[in-house]
XYZ file of C-alpha atoms in Angstrom:
107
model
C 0.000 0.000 0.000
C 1.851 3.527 -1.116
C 1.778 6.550 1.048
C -0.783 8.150 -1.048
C -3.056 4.985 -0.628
C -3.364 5.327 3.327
C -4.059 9.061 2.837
C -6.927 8.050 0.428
C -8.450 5.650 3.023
C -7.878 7.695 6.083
C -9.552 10.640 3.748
C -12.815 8.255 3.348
C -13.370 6.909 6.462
C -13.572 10.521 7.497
C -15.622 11.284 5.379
C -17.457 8.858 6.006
C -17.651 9.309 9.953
C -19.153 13.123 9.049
C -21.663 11.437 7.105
C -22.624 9.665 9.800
C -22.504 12.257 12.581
C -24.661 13.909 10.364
C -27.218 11.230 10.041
C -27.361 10.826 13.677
C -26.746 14.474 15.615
C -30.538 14.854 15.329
C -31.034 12.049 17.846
C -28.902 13.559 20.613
C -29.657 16.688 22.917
C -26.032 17.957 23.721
C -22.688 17.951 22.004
C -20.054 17.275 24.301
C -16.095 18.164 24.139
C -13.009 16.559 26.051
C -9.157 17.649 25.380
C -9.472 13.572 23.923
C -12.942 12.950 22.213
C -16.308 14.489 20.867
C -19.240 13.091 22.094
C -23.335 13.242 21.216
C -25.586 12.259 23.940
C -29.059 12.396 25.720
C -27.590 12.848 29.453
C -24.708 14.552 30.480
C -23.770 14.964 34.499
C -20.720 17.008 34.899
C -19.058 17.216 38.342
C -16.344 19.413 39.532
C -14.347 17.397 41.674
C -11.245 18.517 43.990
C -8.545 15.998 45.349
C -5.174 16.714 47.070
C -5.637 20.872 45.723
C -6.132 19.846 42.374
C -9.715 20.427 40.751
C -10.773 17.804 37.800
C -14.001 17.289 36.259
C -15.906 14.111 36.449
C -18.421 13.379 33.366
C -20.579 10.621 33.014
C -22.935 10.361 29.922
C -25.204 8.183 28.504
C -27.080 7.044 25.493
C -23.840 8.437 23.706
C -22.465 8.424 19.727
C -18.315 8.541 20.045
C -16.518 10.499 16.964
C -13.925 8.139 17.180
C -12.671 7.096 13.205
C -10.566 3.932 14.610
C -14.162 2.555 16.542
C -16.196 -0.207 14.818
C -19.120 0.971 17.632
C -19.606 4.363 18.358
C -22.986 3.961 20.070
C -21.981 3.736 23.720
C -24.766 2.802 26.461
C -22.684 5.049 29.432
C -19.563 7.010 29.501
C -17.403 8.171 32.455
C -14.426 10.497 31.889
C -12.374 12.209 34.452
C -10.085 14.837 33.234
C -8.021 17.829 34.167
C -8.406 19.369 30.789
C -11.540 21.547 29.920
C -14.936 19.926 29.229
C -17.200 22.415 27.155
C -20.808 20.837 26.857
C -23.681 22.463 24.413
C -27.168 21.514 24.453
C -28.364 21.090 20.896
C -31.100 23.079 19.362
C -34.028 21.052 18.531
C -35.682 21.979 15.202
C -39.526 20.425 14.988
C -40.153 17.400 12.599
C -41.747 17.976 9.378
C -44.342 15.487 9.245
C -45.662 17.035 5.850
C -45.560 16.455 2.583
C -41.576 16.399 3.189
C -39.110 14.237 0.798
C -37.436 13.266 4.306
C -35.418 14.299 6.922
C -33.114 17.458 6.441
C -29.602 17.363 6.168
């Protein structure tokens, strides 16, 4: 496999993990960021945590999606993370379902 190969397939398999992040942000209510992963999830607990004079934060999620390219599951029932890096968390905005005549969900 040539150098120019792997850059081909890393390039599609990201690609292909924005398509799917796409497909499936609309399922999640909040966007979450570590210093190490993105997550998308439906419950997010975030605890500020002290120990020895050092503060970390303690996050636990669940019903999660992982943007994680190397994964072969991303859907995760729970998550716990403790970190001493920043945690940023963003509830999504929820746009109403077109039950219409619609061609589909948008993208």
């Amino acid at each position: 496999m040539s150098a120019e190969d792997l850059e081909n397939y890393e390039t599609d398999m990201e690609l292909a993990l924005y398509r799917e992040y796409r497909d499936v942000v609309g399922l999640f209510s909040y966007v979450v960021e570590t210093e190490r992963r993105f997550y998308l999830a439906n419950h997010v607990d975030l605890q500020v945590r002290s120990a020895a004079g050092e503060v970390y934060f303690e996050l636990s999620l669940a019903d999660a999606w992982v943007w994680d390219v190397y994964r072969s599951a991303r859907f995760v029932k729970s998550v716990r993370v403790v970190t001493f890096k920043d945690v940023n968390v963003e509830e999504l905005a929820k746009t109403e379902l077109d039950l219409g005549g619609g061609t589909g969900f948008p993208r």
